[in-house]
CSV table of C-alpha atoms (C1' of nucleotides) in Angstrom, one decimal:
chain,number,residue,atom,x,y,z
A,56,MET,CA,121.9,91.1,109.9
A,57,SER,CA,124.4,93.9,110.4
A,58,LYS,CA,126.3,92.6,107.4
A,59,LYS,CA,123.3,93.2,105.2
A,60,ILE,CA,123.3,96.4,103.3
A,61,GLN,CA,120.3,98.5,104.4
A,62,ALA,CA,118.6,101.6,103.0
A,63,ILE,CA,119.9,104.9,104.3
A,64,ARG,CA,118.3,106.0,107.5
A,65,GLY,CA,115.1,108.0,106.8
A,66,MET,CA,115.0,106.9,103.1
A,67,ASN,CA,112.2,104.6,102.4
A,68,ASP,CA,111.3,102.1,99.7
A,69,LEU,CA,107.9,102.6,98.2
A,70,LEU,CA,106.5,99.1,98.1
A,71,PRO,CA,104.1,97.6,95.5
A,72,GLU,CA,101.3,97.6,98.0
A,73,GLN,CA,101.7,101.4,98.3
A,74,SER,CA,102.3,102.5,94.8
A,75,PRO,CA,98.7,102.4,93.5
A,76,LEU,CA,97.8,105.0,96.1
A,77,TRP,CA,100.8,107.2,95.1
A,78,GLN,CA,99.7,106.9,91.5
A,79,TYR,CA,96.2,107.9,92.3
A,80,PHE,CA,97.5,110.9,94.1
A,81,GLU,CA,99.8,111.8,91.2
A,82,GLN,CA,97.0,111.5,88.8
A,83,GLN,CA,94.9,113.9,90.8
A,84,ILE,CA,97.8,116.3,90.8
A,85,GLN,CA,98.3,116.1,87.1
A,86,SER,CA,94.7,116.7,86.4
A,87,LEU,CA,94.5,119.6,88.8
A,88,MET,CA,97.5,121.3,87.3
A,89,ARG,CA,96.2,120.9,83.8
A,90,ARG,CA,92.9,122.3,84.7
A,91,TYR,CA,94.5,125.5,86.2
A,92,GLY,CA,96.9,125.9,83.3
A,93,TYR,CA,100.1,125.1,85.3
A,94,LEU,CA,102.9,123.4,83.4
A,95,GLU,CA,105.4,121.0,84.8
A,96,ILE,CA,109.0,121.7,85.2
A,97,ARG,CA,111.7,119.1,86.1
A,98,THR,CA,115.0,120.2,87.4
A,99,PRO,CA,118.0,118.2,88.6
A,100,ILE,CA,118.0,117.0,92.2
A,101,LEU,CA,121.6,118.2,92.6
A,102,GLU,CA,122.5,121.9,92.5
A,103,GLN,CA,125.4,124.1,93.5
A,104,THR,CA,125.4,124.6,97.2
A,105,ALA,CA,125.4,128.3,96.9
A,106,LEU,CA,121.9,128.3,95.3
A,107,PHE,CA,120.3,127.0,98.5
A,108,ALA,CA,122.5,129.0,100.8
A,109,ARG,CA,121.5,132.2,99.0
A,110,SER,CA,117.8,131.6,98.7
A,111,ILE,CA,116.8,129.7,101.8
A,112,GLY,CA,118.9,131.8,104.1
A,113,GLU,CA,122.4,131.2,105.6
A,114,VAL,CA,121.2,131.0,109.2
A,115,THR,CA,118.2,128.7,108.8
A,116,ASP,CA,118.3,125.2,110.2
A,117,ILE,CA,118.0,123.8,106.7
A,118,VAL,CA,121.2,125.4,105.5
A,119,GLU,CA,123.1,125.2,108.7
A,120,LYS,CA,122.7,121.6,109.5
A,121,GLU,CA,120.2,119.7,107.3
A,122,MET,CA,121.6,119.7,103.8
A,123,TYR,CA,123.2,116.8,102.1
A,124,THR,CA,126.3,118.6,100.9
A,125,PHE,CA,129.4,117.1,99.5
A,126,ALA,CA,132.3,117.8,97.1
A,127,ASP,CA,132.1,116.8,93.5
A,128,ARG,CA,135.2,115.2,92.0
A,129,ASN,CA,136.6,118.5,90.9
A,130,GLY,CA,136.0,120.1,94.3
A,131,ASP,CA,132.7,121.9,93.6
A,132,SER,CA,130.3,121.9,96.5
A,133,LEU,CA,127.1,120.2,95.5
A,134,THR,CA,123.8,119.8,97.5
A,135,LEU,CA,120.9,117.5,97.1
A,136,ARG,CA,117.9,119.9,97.0
A,137,PRO,CA,116.2,120.4,100.3
A,138,GLU,CA,113.2,122.0,98.7
A,139,GLY,CA,112.0,122.9,95.2
A,140,THR,CA,111.6,126.6,94.9
A,141,ALA,CA,115.2,127.6,94.6
A,142,SER,CA,115.8,125.1,91.8
A,143,CYS,CA,112.7,126.2,90.1
A,144,VAL,CA,113.6,129.9,90.2
A,145,ARG,CA,117.1,129.1,89.0
A,146,ALA,CA,115.9,127.0,86.1
A,147,ALA,CA,113.2,129.5,85.1
A,148,MET,CA,115.8,132.4,85.1
A,149,GLU,CA,118.4,130.3,83.3
A,150,ASN,CA,116.0,129.4,80.5
A,151,GLY,CA,114.5,132.9,80.1
A,152,LEU,CA,111.1,131.9,81.3
A,153,LEU,CA,110.8,135.0,83.5
A,154,HIS,CA,111.7,137.5,80.8
A,155,ASN,CA,108.7,139.9,80.5
A,156,GLN,CA,106.2,137.2,81.0
A,157,THR,CA,104.2,135.4,83.6
A,158,GLN,CA,104.6,131.7,84.3
A,159,ARG,CA,102.6,129.2,86.2
A,160,LEU,CA,104.8,126.2,86.9
A,161,TRP,CA,104.6,123.0,89.0
A,162,TYR,CA,107.0,120.4,90.0
A,163,GLN,CA,107.1,117.1,91.9
A,164,GLY,CA,109.9,115.0,93.2
A,165,PRO,CA,112.2,113.9,96.0
A,166,MET,CA,113.8,116.4,98.4
A,167,PHE,CA,116.5,115.7,101.0
A,168,ARG,CA,117.0,116.9,104.5
A,169,HIS,CA,119.3,115.4,107.1
A,170,GLU,CA,116.9,115.5,110.0
A,171,ARG,CA,115.9,112.9,112.6
A,172,PRO,CA,113.1,110.9,111.0
A,173,GLN,CA,109.7,110.6,112.7
A,174,LYS,CA,106.2,110.1,111.6
A,175,GLY,CA,105.6,112.2,108.5
A,176,ARG,CA,109.2,113.4,108.3
A,177,TYR,CA,111.9,111.6,106.4
A,178,ARG,CA,115.3,112.3,105.0
A,179,GLN,CA,114.2,111.7,101.5
A,180,PHE,CA,110.7,112.9,101.1
A,181,HIS,CA,108.5,114.0,98.2
A,182,GLN,CA,106.9,117.3,97.5
A,183,VAL,CA,104.6,118.7,94.9
A,184,GLY,CA,104.9,122.5,94.5
A,185,ILE,CA,103.7,125.3,92.3
A,186,GLU,CA,105.3,128.6,91.6
A,187,ALA,CA,103.5,131.5,89.9
A,188,PHE,CA,105.8,134.3,88.6
A,189,GLY,CA,105.3,137.8,87.4
A,190,MET,CA,102.0,138.6,89.1
A,191,GLU,CA,102.0,140.9,92.0
A,192,GLY,CA,98.3,141.2,92.9
A,193,PRO,CA,96.4,139.3,95.5
A,194,ASP,CA,94.4,137.5,92.8
A,195,ILE,CA,97.2,135.1,92.1
A,196,ASP,CA,97.6,134.5,95.8
A,197,ALA,CA,94.0,133.6,96.0
A,198,GLU,CA,94.3,131.3,92.9
A,199,VAL,CA,97.1,129.4,94.5
A,200,ILE,CA,95.1,128.8,97.6
A,201,LEU,CA,91.9,127.9,95.7
A,202,LEU,CA,93.9,125.4,93.7
A,203,SER,CA,95.1,123.7,96.8
A,204,ALA,CA,91.5,123.8,98.3
A,205,ARG,CA,90.2,122.1,95.2
A,206,LEU,CA,92.7,119.3,95.7
A,207,TRP,CA,91.6,118.7,99.3
A,208,LYS,CA,88.0,118.5,98.0
A,209,ALA,CA,89.0,116.0,95.3
A,210,LEU,CA,90.8,113.9,97.8
A,211,GLY,CA,88.0,114.1,100.4
A,212,LEU,CA,90.3,116.0,102.8
A,213,PHE,CA,88.7,119.5,102.8
A,214,ASP,CA,86.9,118.9,106.1
A,215,HIS,CA,90.1,117.7,107.8
A,216,VAL,CA,92.4,120.6,107.1
A,217,THR,CA,92.6,124.2,108.2
A,218,LEU,CA,93.9,127.1,106.3
A,219,GLU,CA,96.1,129.4,108.4
A,220,LEU,CA,96.9,132.8,107.0
A,221,ASN,CA,99.3,135.6,107.8
A,222,SER,CA,101.2,138.4,106.1
A,223,LEU,CA,104.8,139.2,106.8
A,224,GLY,CA,104.7,142.5,105.0
A,225,SER,CA,107.3,143.8,102.6
A,226,LEU,CA,110.9,142.9,103.3
A,227,GLU,CA,111.5,146.4,104.6
A,228,ALA,CA,108.5,146.4,106.9
A,229,ARG,CA,109.5,142.9,108.1
A,230,ARG,CA,113.0,144.1,108.9
A,231,ALA,CA,111.6,147.1,110.9
A,232,TYR,CA,109.2,144.9,112.7
A,233,ARG,CA,111.9,142.5,113.5
A,234,GLU,CA,113.9,145.2,115.2
A,235,THR,CA,110.8,146.2,117.3
A,236,LEU,CA,110.3,142.6,118.2
A,237,VAL,CA,113.9,142.0,119.2
A,238,ALA,CA,113.7,145.1,121.4
A,239,TYR,CA,110.6,143.8,123.1
A,240,PHE,CA,112.1,140.4,123.7
A,241,GLU,CA,115.2,141.9,125.1
A,242,SER,CA,113.2,143.9,127.6
A,243,HIS,CA,111.8,140.5,128.7
A,244,HIS,CA,115.0,138.6,128.5
A,245,GLU,CA,114.6,136.9,131.8
A,246,VAL,CA,111.4,135.2,130.6
A,247,LEU,CA,113.0,133.8,127.4
A,248,ASP,CA,113.9,130.1,127.4
A,249,GLU,CA,117.2,128.8,126.1
A,250,ASP,CA,115.8,128.1,122.6
A,251,SER,CA,114.4,131.5,122.3
A,252,ARG,CA,117.6,133.3,123.4
A,253,ARG,CA,119.3,131.4,120.7
A,254,ARG,CA,116.7,132.5,118.1
A,255,LEU,CA,116.9,136.1,119.2
A,256,SER,CA,119.8,136.6,116.8
A,257,SER,CA,119.0,134.0,114.2
A,258,ASN,CA,115.2,134.1,113.7
A,259,PRO,CA,113.4,136.2,116.3
A,260,LEU,CA,110.0,135.9,114.5
A,261,ARG,CA,110.1,132.2,115.3
A,262,ILE,CA,110.0,132.9,119.0
A,263,LEU,CA,106.4,133.9,118.5
A,264,ASP,CA,105.7,130.3,117.6
A,265,SER,CA,107.0,128.9,120.9
A,266,LYS,CA,105.0,126.2,122.6
A,267,ASN,CA,106.5,127.0,126.0
A,268,PRO,CA,103.6,127.9,128.4
A,269,ASP,CA,105.9,129.9,130.6
A,270,MET,CA,106.3,132.4,127.8
A,271,ALA,CA,102.7,132.5,126.7
A,272,GLU,CA,101.9,135.7,128.7
A,273,MET,CA,104.9,137.5,127.5
A,274,LEU,CA,104.2,136.5,123.9
A,275,ALA,CA,100.6,137.7,124.1
A,276,GLY,CA,101.9,141.2,124.8
A,277,ALA,CA,104.3,141.2,122.0
A,278,PRO,CA,103.9,143.6,119.1
A,279,ARG,CA,101.7,142.2,116.4
A,280,LEU,CA,103.1,141.6,112.9
A,281,LEU,CA,99.8,142.4,111.3
A,282,GLU,CA,99.8,145.8,113.0
A,283,HIS,CA,103.2,146.7,111.6
A,284,LEU,CA,102.5,146.0,108.0
A,285,ASP,CA,103.4,148.6,105.4
A,286,GLU,CA,100.3,150.2,103.7
A,287,ALA,CA,100.7,148.3,100.4
A,288,SER,CA,101.0,144.9,102.1
A,289,ARG,CA,98.0,145.7,104.4
A,290,VAL,CA,95.9,146.5,101.3
A,291,HIS,CA,97.2,143.4,99.5
A,292,PHE,CA,96.3,141.2,102.5
A,293,ALA,CA,92.9,142.7,103.0
A,294,ARG,CA,92.1,142.1,99.3
A,295,LEU,CA,93.2,138.5,99.6
A,296,THR,CA,90.9,137.8,102.5
A,297,GLU,CA,88.1,139.4,100.6
A,298,LEU,CA,88.7,137.1,97.7
A,299,LEU,CA,88.8,134.0,99.9
A,300,ASP,CA,85.6,135.1,101.6
A,301,ALA,CA,83.9,135.5,98.2
A,302,ALA,CA,85.1,132.1,97.2
A,303,GLY,CA,83.8,130.6,100.4
A,304,ILE,CA,87.2,129.3,101.7
A,305,PRO,CA,87.4,129.5,105.5
A,306,TYR,CA,90.7,130.5,107.1
A,307,ARG,CA,92.1,131.3,110.4
A,308,LEU,CA,94.3,134.4,110.8
A,309,ASN,CA,97.4,133.4,112.6
A,310,PRO,CA,99.6,136.3,113.5
A,311,ARG,CA,102.3,133.9,114.7
A,312,LEU,CA,102.5,132.0,111.4
A,313,VAL,CA,106.1,132.6,110.2
A,314,ARG,CA,107.6,130.5,107.5
A,315,GLY,CA,111.0,129.0,108.1
A,316,LEU,CA,112.6,130.1,104.9
A,317,ASP,CA,114.0,133.5,104.6
A,318,TYR,CA,112.7,134.3,101.2
A,319,TYR,CA,109.0,134.8,102.1
A,320,SER,CA,107.4,138.2,102.2
A,321,ARG,CA,103.8,139.4,102.4
A,322,THR,CA,101.3,136.5,102.2
A,323,VAL,CA,102.1,133.3,104.0
A,324,PHE,CA,99.8,130.3,104.6
A,325,GLU,CA,99.7,126.8,105.8
A,326,TRP,CA,97.2,124.0,105.5
A,327,THR,CA,97.3,122.0,108.7
A,328,THR,CA,95.7,118.9,110.2
A,329,THR,CA,95.5,117.5,113.7
A,330,ALA,CA,95.3,113.9,112.5
A,331,LEU,CA,99.0,113.3,112.0
A,332,GLY,CA,100.6,113.9,115.4
A,333,SER,CA,103.2,116.6,115.5
A,334,GLN,CA,103.9,117.0,111.8
A,335,GLY,CA,100.6,118.7,111.1
A,336,THR,CA,101.6,120.9,108.2
A,337,VAL,CA,100.5,119.3,105.0
A,338,CYS,CA,101.0,122.2,102.6
A,339,ALA,CA,102.7,125.6,103.1
A,340,GLY,CA,103.6,128.5,100.9
A,341,GLY,CA,103.4,132.2,100.3
A,342,ARG,CA,104.8,135.1,98.4
A,343,TYR,CA,108.6,135.5,97.8
A,344,ASP,CA,108.8,138.7,95.8
A,345,GLY,CA,112.4,139.3,96.5
A,346,LEU,CA,113.9,135.9,95.6
A,347,VAL,CA,114.4,136.2,91.9
A,348,GLU,CA,116.3,139.4,92.3
A,349,GLN,CA,118.3,137.9,95.2
A,350,LEU,CA,119.4,135.2,92.8
A,351,GLY,CA,120.5,137.7,90.3
A,352,GLY,CA,117.4,138.2,88.2
A,353,LYS,CA,115.2,141.2,87.6
A,354,PRO,CA,112.7,142.0,90.4
A,355,THR,CA,109.9,139.5,89.8
A,356,PRO,CA,106.9,139.0,92.1
A,357,ALA,CA,106.2,135.3,92.8
A,358,VAL,CA,104.0,133.1,94.9
A,359,GLY,CA,103.8,129.4,95.5
A,360,PHE,CA,103.5,126.5,97.8
A,361,ALA,CA,104.9,123.0,98.5
A,362,MET,CA,103.0,120.1,99.9
A,363,GLY,CA,104.4,116.9,101.5
A,364,ILE,CA,103.3,113.8,99.6
A,365,GLU,CA,104.2,111.4,102.4
A,366,ARG,CA,102.1,113.4,104.9
A,367,LEU,CA,99.1,113.5,102.5
A,368,ILE,CA,99.3,109.8,101.8
A,369,LEU,CA,99.5,109.2,105.5
A,370,LEU,CA,96.5,111.4,106.0
A,371,LEU,CA,94.5,109.6,103.4
A,372,GLU,CA,95.3,106.3,105.1
A,373,THR,CA,94.6,107.6,108.6
A,374,LEU,CA,91.2,109.0,107.5
A,375,ASP,CA,90.3,105.9,105.5
A,376,LEU,CA,90.0,107.9,102.3
A,377,VAL,CA,91.9,105.4,100.1
A,378,PRO,CA,89.7,104.8,97.1
A,379,ALA,CA,88.7,101.2,96.5
A,380,GLU,CA,89.9,101.2,92.9
A,381,THR,CA,93.5,101.5,94.1
A,382,ARG,CA,93.2,98.0,95.5
A,383,HIS,CA,91.9,96.3,92.4
A,384,GLY,CA,93.7,93.4,90.8
A,385,PRO,CA,93.7,92.7,87.1
A,386,ASP,CA,90.5,92.1,85.1
A,387,ALA,CA,91.5,88.5,84.4
A,388,TYR,CA,94.1,85.8,85.3
A,389,LEU,CA,94.9,83.2,82.7
A,390,LEU,CA,95.7,79.7,83.9
A,391,ALA,CA,97.6,77.2,81.8
A,392,MET,CA,97.9,73.5,82.6
A,393,GLY,CA,100.7,71.6,81.1
A,394,GLU,CA,103.6,72.4,78.9
A,395,ARG,CA,101.7,72.7,75.7
A,396,ALA,CA,99.2,75.0,77.3
A,397,GLU,CA,101.9,77.3,78.7
A,398,GLN,CA,103.0,78.4,75.2
A,399,GLU,CA,99.4,78.7,74.1
A,400,ALA,CA,98.6,80.8,77.1
A,401,LEU,CA,101.5,83.2,76.5
A,402,LEU,CA,100.5,83.7,72.9
A,403,LEU,CA,96.8,84.0,73.8
A,404,GLY,CA,97.7,86.6,76.3
A,405,GLU,CA,99.4,88.6,73.7
A,406,ARG,CA,96.4,88.2,71.3
A,407,LEU,CA,94.0,89.3,74.0
A,408,ARG,CA,96.0,92.4,74.8
A,409,ASP,CA,96.2,93.2,71.0
A,410,VAL,CA,92.5,93.1,70.6
A,411,LEU,CA,91.3,94.4,73.9
A,412,PRO,CA,93.6,97.3,74.8
A,413,ARG,CA,91.5,98.0,78.0
A,414,LEU,CA,91.9,94.6,79.4
A,415,THR,CA,94.3,94.1,82.3
A,416,LEU,CA,95.5,90.5,82.2
A,417,GLN,CA,97.9,88.5,84.2
A,418,VAL,CA,99.1,85.2,82.6
A,419,HIS,CA,100.2,82.5,85.0
A,420,CYS,CA,103.8,81.5,84.8
A,421,GLY,CA,105.7,79.0,86.8
A,422,GLY,CA,103.6,75.9,86.5
A,423,GLY,CA,102.0,74.2,89.4
A,424,GLY,CA,98.8,72.2,89.8
A,425,PHE,CA,95.3,73.4,88.9
A,426,LYS,CA,94.4,74.1,92.5
A,427,SER,CA,97.4,76.2,93.2
A,428,GLN,CA,97.0,78.2,90.0
A,429,ILE,CA,93.3,79.0,90.7
A,430,LYS,CA,94.4,80.0,94.2
A,431,LYS,CA,96.9,82.4,92.7
A,432,ALA,CA,94.2,83.7,90.4
A,433,ASP,CA,92.1,84.4,93.5
A,434,ARG,CA,95.0,86.0,95.4
A,435,SER,CA,95.8,88.3,92.4
A,436,GLY,CA,92.5,90.0,93.0
A,437,ALA,CA,91.3,89.3,89.5
A,438,ARG,CA,87.6,89.3,88.8
A,439,LEU,CA,87.9,86.6,86.2
A,440,ALA,CA,89.9,83.4,85.8
A,441,LEU,CA,90.5,82.3,82.2
A,442,ILE,CA,91.2,78.6,82.1
A,443,LEU,CA,93.4,76.8,79.5
A,444,GLY,CA,93.8,73.2,80.4
A,445,GLU,CA,94.1,69.9,78.4
A,446,ASP,CA,90.4,69.8,77.5
A,447,GLU,CA,90.2,73.4,76.4
A,448,LEU,CA,93.4,73.0,74.4
A,449,ASP,CA,92.1,69.9,72.6
A,450,ARG,CA,88.8,71.6,71.8
A,451,GLY,CA,90.1,75.1,71.0
A,452,THR,CA,88.0,76.5,73.8
A,453,LEU,CA,88.7,78.6,76.9
A,454,GLY,CA,87.0,78.4,80.3
A,455,LEU,CA,85.7,81.5,82.1
A,456,LYS,CA,85.2,81.5,85.8
A,457,PHE,CA,83.8,84.3,87.8
A,458,LEU,CA,85.9,84.6,91.0
A,459,ARG,CA,83.9,87.2,92.8
A,460,GLU,CA,80.3,86.6,91.6
A,461,GLU,CA,77.8,83.8,91.9
A,462,ARG,CA,77.7,83.0,88.2
A,463,GLU,CA,78.0,79.8,86.2
A,464,GLN,CA,81.4,79.0,84.7
A,465,GLU,CA,81.4,79.3,80.9
A,466,THR,CA,83.2,77.5,78.2
A,467,LEU,CA,83.5,79.3,74.8
A,468,PRO,CA,85.6,79.0,71.6
A,469,ARG,CA,88.6,81.4,71.7
A,470,GLU,CA,87.1,83.9,69.3
A,471,ALA,CA,83.8,84.0,71.0
A,472,MET,CA,85.6,84.5,74.3
A,473,ILE,CA,87.1,87.7,73.0
A,474,GLU,CA,83.6,89.1,72.4
A,475,ARG,CA,82.5,87.9,75.8
A,476,LEU,CA,85.4,89.6,77.5
A,477,GLU,CA,84.7,92.8,75.6
A,478,GLU,CA,81.1,92.6,76.9
A,479,LEU,CA,82.3,92.1,80.5
A,480,LEU,CA,84.7,95.0,80.3
A,481,ARG,CA,82.1,97.5,79.4
B,184,G,C1',121.7,117.5,117.7
B,185,U,C1',118.4,116.0,122.6
B,186,G,C1',115.0,112.5,125.1
B,187,G,C1',112.0,108.0,125.6
B,188,A,C1',110.4,103.1,123.8
B,189,U,C1',111.4,98.8,120.9
B,190,G,C1',114.7,95.0,118.1
B,191,U,C1',112.9,86.8,118.4
B,192,A,C1',110.4,83.2,111.4
B,193,G,C1',108.6,87.1,105.2
B,194,C,C1',104.6,89.8,108.7
B,195,U,C1',102.2,90.5,113.8
B,196,C,C1',103.9,88.9,118.4
B,197,A,C1',104.5,85.2,122.9
B,198,G,C1',108.6,83.1,125.8
B,199,U,C1',112.5,81.0,129.4
B,200,G,C1',119.7,81.6,132.9
B,201,G,C1',119.8,75.0,130.4
B,202,U,C1',120.8,75.2,122.9
B,203,A,C1',113.0,78.5,120.5
B,204,G,C1',107.0,79.0,120.0
B,205,A,C1',101.9,80.7,118.1
B,206,G,C1',98.9,83.1,114.5
B,207,C,C1',99.0,85.0,109.5
B,208,C,C1',101.7,84.2,104.8
B,209,C,C1',103.9,80.4,101.6
B,210,C,C1',104.1,75.0,99.8
B,211,G,C1',101.7,70.1,99.8
B,212,G,C1',97.6,66.8,101.0
B,213,A,C1',92.2,65.6,102.3
B,214,U,C1',89.4,66.9,96.9
B,215,U,C1',93.4,62.7,89.3
B,216,G,C1',91.0,70.0,86.4
B,217,U,C1',88.2,74.5,90.4
B,218,G,C1',90.0,79.6,94.9
B,219,G,C1',87.5,81.8,99.4
B,220,C,C1',85.4,78.0,104.8
B,221,U,C1',87.4,73.6,107.4
B,222,C,C1',91.1,69.8,108.8
B,223,C,C1',96.1,67.6,108.5
B,224,G,C1',101.3,68.0,107.3
B,225,G,C1',105.6,70.9,105.7
B,226,U,C1',109.4,74.9,104.5
B,227,G,C1',111.4,78.9,107.1
B,228,G,C1',115.4,81.5,112.9
B,229,U,C1',123.5,82.3,113.5
B,230,C,C1',116.7,85.3,119.0
B,231,G,C1',119.9,93.1,115.5
B,232,U,C1',125.5,93.2,116.1
B,233,G,C1',130.0,93.1,119.3
B,234,G,C1',131.8,92.4,124.0
B,235,G,C1',131.2,91.1,129.4
B,236,U,C1',129.2,88.1,133.8
B,237,U,C1',128.3,82.7,134.1
B,238,C,C1',129.6,75.7,133.8
B,239,G,C1',126.0,77.6,130.3
B,240,A,C1',123.1,83.9,127.8
B,241,U,C1',117.7,84.8,123.3
B,242,C,C1',117.0,86.2,128.7
B,243,C,C1',121.5,89.7,133.1
B,244,C,C1',125.3,94.0,132.2
B,245,C,C1',127.9,97.4,128.8
B,246,A,C1',128.6,99.3,124.0
B,247,U,C1',127.0,99.8,119.1
B,248,C,C1',123.5,99.9,115.0
B,249,A,C1',118.6,100.1,113.4
B,250,U,C1',113.3,101.3,113.8
B,251,C,C1',109.4,104.1,116.0
B,252,C,C1',107.6,108.4,118.8
B,253,A,C1',108.5,113.2,120.8
B,254,C,C1',111.7,117.8,121.1
B,255,C,C1',114.2,121.1,117.7
B,256,C,C1',112.9,122.2,112.8
B,257,C,C1',109.9,121.6,108.7
B,258,A,C1',106.3,119.7,103.8
RNA sequence: GUGGAUGUAGCUCAGUGGUAGAGCCCCGGAUUGUGGCUCCGGUGGUCGUGGGUUCGAUCCCCAUCAUCCACCCCA
């Protein structure tokens, strides 16, 4: 066993049993994006390491210890993308998409983070994300959230997820608040646990998120982020909540909600669920007005989110929301008995697909007895079995058997069978 | 990176210090061309890997790898 080559830890094969559900999800996404006027962008999964270091933040866990980074043959440091926003911004800038214009973009694909795998968290995982550039008002924040809410409704998830909302304020206000917070924490240094002391210098806002009950009291007395917002951010946030109220989207204000990536400012939000164990965040995003400039572009307001496809698929399965049509077999399964019939069946299959573009048809290959072939027809999930044996071959007919209904088997001439199938497909 | 649990047939799992079992799946038969139900038969395993203890290890010990769950972090 140990001699066999296995997949990389935390990188999973998507098996045929699973792929129809993924395709269903991807179709929902494509339709959703089209309906909101978002256009897809595809970027390479490899980028220069500096792109992620400069955007995500040098001292974040992602950059410090979770990136797949290695040297190219010429010595350049390359990294498999750990998230989509940085690449998207880079590509948009590089191709002039942000020059005096707004953009609504979406992307989808694999991301890579070298973490310990667990339920809902893998080293290669997949995200769908959107990024809206060039719009600074809260209306676009609201649109981004409404778009995600529409997806939950389409998937039947809306009652199973909660929207958590917060504002981090402008970068300046956040920096000032950060200092206030660090001062507060330092005055309670004896209460801080080991993790929190470490974060004091790296990411003090994260300490607010601690689950340690011994720190609960101290945290409750900590200065509130929402009370330290700059005036413009306060107005922006108030307007966003008004818009969500008007649209009937419930949310929970969570002053402790801090996103892990450095580039966020003002609005941040998360859609969470309690049905997945500890990896409960299913979609997260917010505003990152400073990022484009930080990466060398002109100041450009931007807002977006990313959602984890594995987690959403897992959620659909856990809640038994997998649509029945993702489990369907082909419409028909064509059996062929004997060598002569094999050739006929192959050609007949082609003819049927020519004439009936909607038909999904599996032609039996590999021989075998009648019994075993019809058994395979059954196992394929097909509704109909088309039978081409010696008798049918001699008479130029075709048998039609209903595998899932109490109906008489039929025998028809080939051409008549085409019409019959057309009828049945309607 | 830390902690815990688990590695036996393709899958789900029993099992014993004396060279391995069930159910499902797959193949064949009962039924010369008719699946699902039933019955009968069959294929399939270096018991994760390496070492140690022992006359003998799938079982006991150590190491290692992998998977799962949780922490950290995150989608």
